[in-house]
Amino acid sequence: MKRIKKIAIAFFLVFIAIQFYQPKQNVSSSFDIGKNFANNYKVPPTVLNSLQKACYDCHSNNTQYLWYDYIQPARWFVESHIKNGKEELNFNEFASYSNRKQRSKLEAISREIKSGNMPLSSYKQLHEDAILNETQKQEIISWIEQTINKEQ
């Protein structure tokens, strides 16, 4: 029993110690607005709102952190998702992509929404407002298809 108590105290002390390390937040007060997705496409407000709620926390330069996002080791997990998400797609940098890459990213957004792979199920469990209903999904997919067809 004494050994279990020592192990529990050690884990508790490590847990407290790692709370002092907080990675830099994904919050940018200044970015090139000309590169922003919404400033380069005529995105209907309903589509933009759906994308912002379901995608922007991991795919933009501004994450809306929740209280539990500040607790380690969960924060490391969140930051890993944000880093990987922004490497794959960043709505705040969208216009800096080549036309070919923009088209590819739009197609990928549509494909990921259709398949249900995005938003991630782990994200949707903690962010209920990120769950896209069928109407929202169809609005996004239809808008993307119209946008791609205009560019051809």
Short mmCIF file of C-alpha atoms in Angstrom, two decimals:
data_model
loop_
_atom_site.label_atom_id
_atom_site.label_comp_id
_atom_site.label_asym_id
_atom_site.label_seq_id
_atom_site.Cartn_x
_atom_site.Cartn_y
_atom_site.Cartn_z
CA MET A 1 0.00 0.00 0.00
CA LYS A 2 2.86 2.35 0.82
CA ARG A 3 4.35 1.81 -2.64
CA ILE A 4 1.04 2.63 -4.37
CA LYS A 5 0.80 5.84 -2.34
CA LYS A 6 4.32 6.88 -3.43
CA ILE A 7 3.50 6.16 -7.07
CA ALA A 8 0.26 8.16 -6.81
CA ILE A 9 2.10 11.11 -5.26
CA ALA A 10 4.77 10.94 -7.98
CA PHE A 11 2.12 10.96 -10.73
CA PHE A 12 0.35 13.88 -9.05
CA LEU A 13 3.58 15.89 -8.83
CA VAL A 14 4.40 15.20 -12.49
CA PHE A 15 0.85 16.22 -13.45
CA ILE A 16 1.23 19.51 -11.55
CA ALA A 17 4.69 20.14 -13.01
CA ILE A 18 3.59 19.72 -16.63
CA GLN A 19 0.86 22.31 -16.15
CA PHE A 20 3.55 25.00 -16.14
CA TYR A 21 4.43 24.22 -19.75
CA GLN A 22 1.87 25.79 -22.06
CA PRO A 23 2.59 25.75 -25.80
CA LYS A 24 2.09 28.94 -27.76
CA GLN A 25 -1.57 29.48 -28.56
CA ASN A 26 -2.85 29.41 -32.12
CA VAL A 27 -4.19 32.94 -31.96
CA SER A 28 -3.05 35.57 -34.43
CA SER A 29 -4.06 39.18 -34.17
CA SER A 30 -2.38 40.02 -37.45
CA PHE A 31 -2.38 38.08 -40.67
CA ASP A 32 -2.62 38.98 -44.33
CA ILE A 33 -6.35 39.40 -44.85
CA GLY A 34 -5.80 39.19 -48.60
CA LYS A 35 -4.84 35.52 -48.22
CA ASN A 36 -8.02 34.69 -46.30
CA PHE A 37 -10.38 32.14 -47.83
CA ALA A 38 -13.53 34.23 -47.32
CA ASN A 39 -11.98 37.29 -48.97
CA ASN A 40 -11.12 35.41 -52.14
CA TYR A 41 -14.34 33.50 -52.73
CA LYS A 42 -17.95 34.60 -52.63
CA VAL A 43 -18.85 32.28 -49.79
CA PRO A 44 -22.51 32.37 -48.73
CA PRO A 45 -22.82 33.36 -45.06
CA THR A 46 -24.41 30.02 -44.11
CA VAL A 47 -21.54 28.07 -45.71
CA LEU A 48 -18.90 30.30 -44.12
CA ASN A 49 -20.55 30.01 -40.71
CA SER A 50 -20.66 26.21 -40.98
CA LEU A 51 -17.00 26.04 -42.05
CA GLN A 52 -15.96 28.37 -39.23
CA LYS A 53 -17.75 26.32 -36.58
CA ALA A 54 -16.65 22.92 -37.89
CA CYS A 55 -13.20 23.59 -39.37
CA TYR A 56 -11.50 26.81 -38.34
CA ASP A 57 -10.27 25.76 -34.89
CA CYS A 58 -7.79 23.37 -36.50
CA HIS A 59 -7.57 24.85 -40.01
CA SER A 60 -6.93 28.56 -39.39
CA ASN A 61 -4.62 30.86 -37.47
CA ASN A 62 -7.18 31.36 -34.70
CA THR A 63 -8.39 28.65 -32.37
CA GLN A 64 -11.18 29.16 -29.87
CA TYR A 65 -9.77 27.34 -26.85
CA LEU A 66 -12.07 25.83 -24.26
CA TRP A 67 -11.22 25.63 -20.56
CA TYR A 68 -9.99 22.03 -20.73
CA ASP A 69 -7.67 22.89 -23.63
CA TYR A 70 -5.34 24.45 -21.06
CA ILE A 71 -4.86 21.27 -19.04
CA GLN A 72 -1.86 19.10 -19.84
CA PRO A 73 -1.52 16.57 -21.38
CA ALA A 74 -4.75 17.36 -23.28
CA ARG A 75 -3.19 20.60 -24.53
CA TRP A 76 -0.40 18.69 -26.28
CA PHE A 77 -3.04 16.58 -28.02
CA VAL A 78 -4.98 19.71 -29.10
CA GLU A 79 -1.85 21.47 -30.35
CA SER A 80 -0.87 18.39 -32.32
CA HIS A 81 -4.26 18.41 -34.06
CA ILE A 82 -3.97 22.13 -34.81
CA LYS A 83 -0.43 21.78 -36.20
CA ASN A 84 -1.42 18.85 -38.43
CA GLY A 85 -4.65 20.55 -39.48
CA LYS A 86 -2.92 23.77 -40.51
CA GLU A 87 -0.26 21.85 -42.44
CA GLU A 88 -3.02 20.18 -44.44
CA LEU A 89 -5.27 23.24 -44.91
CA ASN A 90 -5.19 26.78 -43.55
CA PHE A 91 -8.19 28.95 -44.40
CA ASN A 92 -6.22 32.09 -43.45
CA GLU A 93 -3.53 31.24 -46.00
CA PHE A 94 -5.81 29.83 -48.70
CA ALA A 95 -5.20 32.52 -51.34
CA SER A 96 -1.45 31.97 -51.11
CA TYR A 97 -1.98 28.47 -52.53
CA SER A 98 -1.65 28.01 -56.29
CA ASN A 99 -4.92 27.81 -58.25
CA ARG A 100 -4.36 24.09 -58.70
CA LYS A 101 -3.81 23.58 -54.97
CA GLN A 102 -6.87 25.69 -54.09
CA ARG A 103 -9.00 23.53 -56.36
CA SER A 104 -7.50 20.39 -54.87
CA LYS A 105 -8.20 21.63 -51.34
CA LEU A 106 -11.81 22.49 -52.21
CA GLU A 107 -12.26 19.00 -53.65
CA ALA A 108 -10.69 17.51 -50.52
CA ILE A 109 -13.02 19.51 -48.25
CA SER A 110 -16.01 18.19 -50.18
CA ARG A 111 -14.68 14.63 -50.12
CA GLU A 112 -13.93 14.72 -46.39
CA ILE A 113 -17.36 16.09 -45.54
CA LYS A 114 -19.11 13.53 -47.77
CA SER A 115 -17.18 10.67 -46.19
CA GLY A 116 -17.78 11.93 -42.65
CA ASN A 117 -14.05 11.97 -41.91
CA MET A 118 -14.15 15.67 -41.06
CA PRO A 119 -14.61 17.12 -38.61
CA LEU A 120 -12.86 14.44 -36.61
CA SER A 121 -15.15 12.42 -34.35
CA SER A 122 -12.93 13.22 -31.35
CA TYR A 123 -13.43 16.93 -32.08
CA LYS A 124 -17.19 16.60 -32.53
CA GLN A 125 -17.50 14.85 -29.16
CA LEU A 126 -16.20 17.94 -27.40
CA HIS A 127 -17.58 20.58 -29.80
CA GLU A 128 -21.23 19.80 -30.51
CA ASP A 129 -21.66 22.96 -32.59
CA ALA A 130 -19.09 21.53 -35.04
CA ILE A 131 -21.43 18.71 -36.01
CA LEU A 132 -22.72 19.44 -39.49
CA ASN A 133 -26.29 18.42 -40.22
CA GLU A 134 -27.24 17.11 -43.66
CA THR A 135 -28.44 20.54 -44.84
CA GLN A 136 -25.15 22.18 -43.86
CA LYS A 137 -23.14 19.41 -45.50
CA GLN A 138 -25.12 19.71 -48.70
CA GLU A 139 -24.80 23.53 -48.73
CA ILE A 140 -21.02 23.29 -48.43
CA ILE A 141 -20.69 20.53 -51.02
CA SER A 142 -23.00 22.30 -53.49
CA TRP A 143 -21.15 25.59 -53.08
CA ILE A 144 -17.80 23.88 -53.64
CA GLU A 145 -19.08 22.10 -56.76
CA GLN A 146 -20.46 25.38 -58.15
CA THR A 147 -17.21 27.17 -57.41
CA ILE A 148 -15.09 24.49 -59.07
CA ASN A 149 -17.38 24.37 -62.12
CA LYS A 150 -17.10 28.18 -62.54
CA GLU A 151 -13.31 27.91 -62.65
CA GLN A 152 -13.27 25.34 -65.45
#
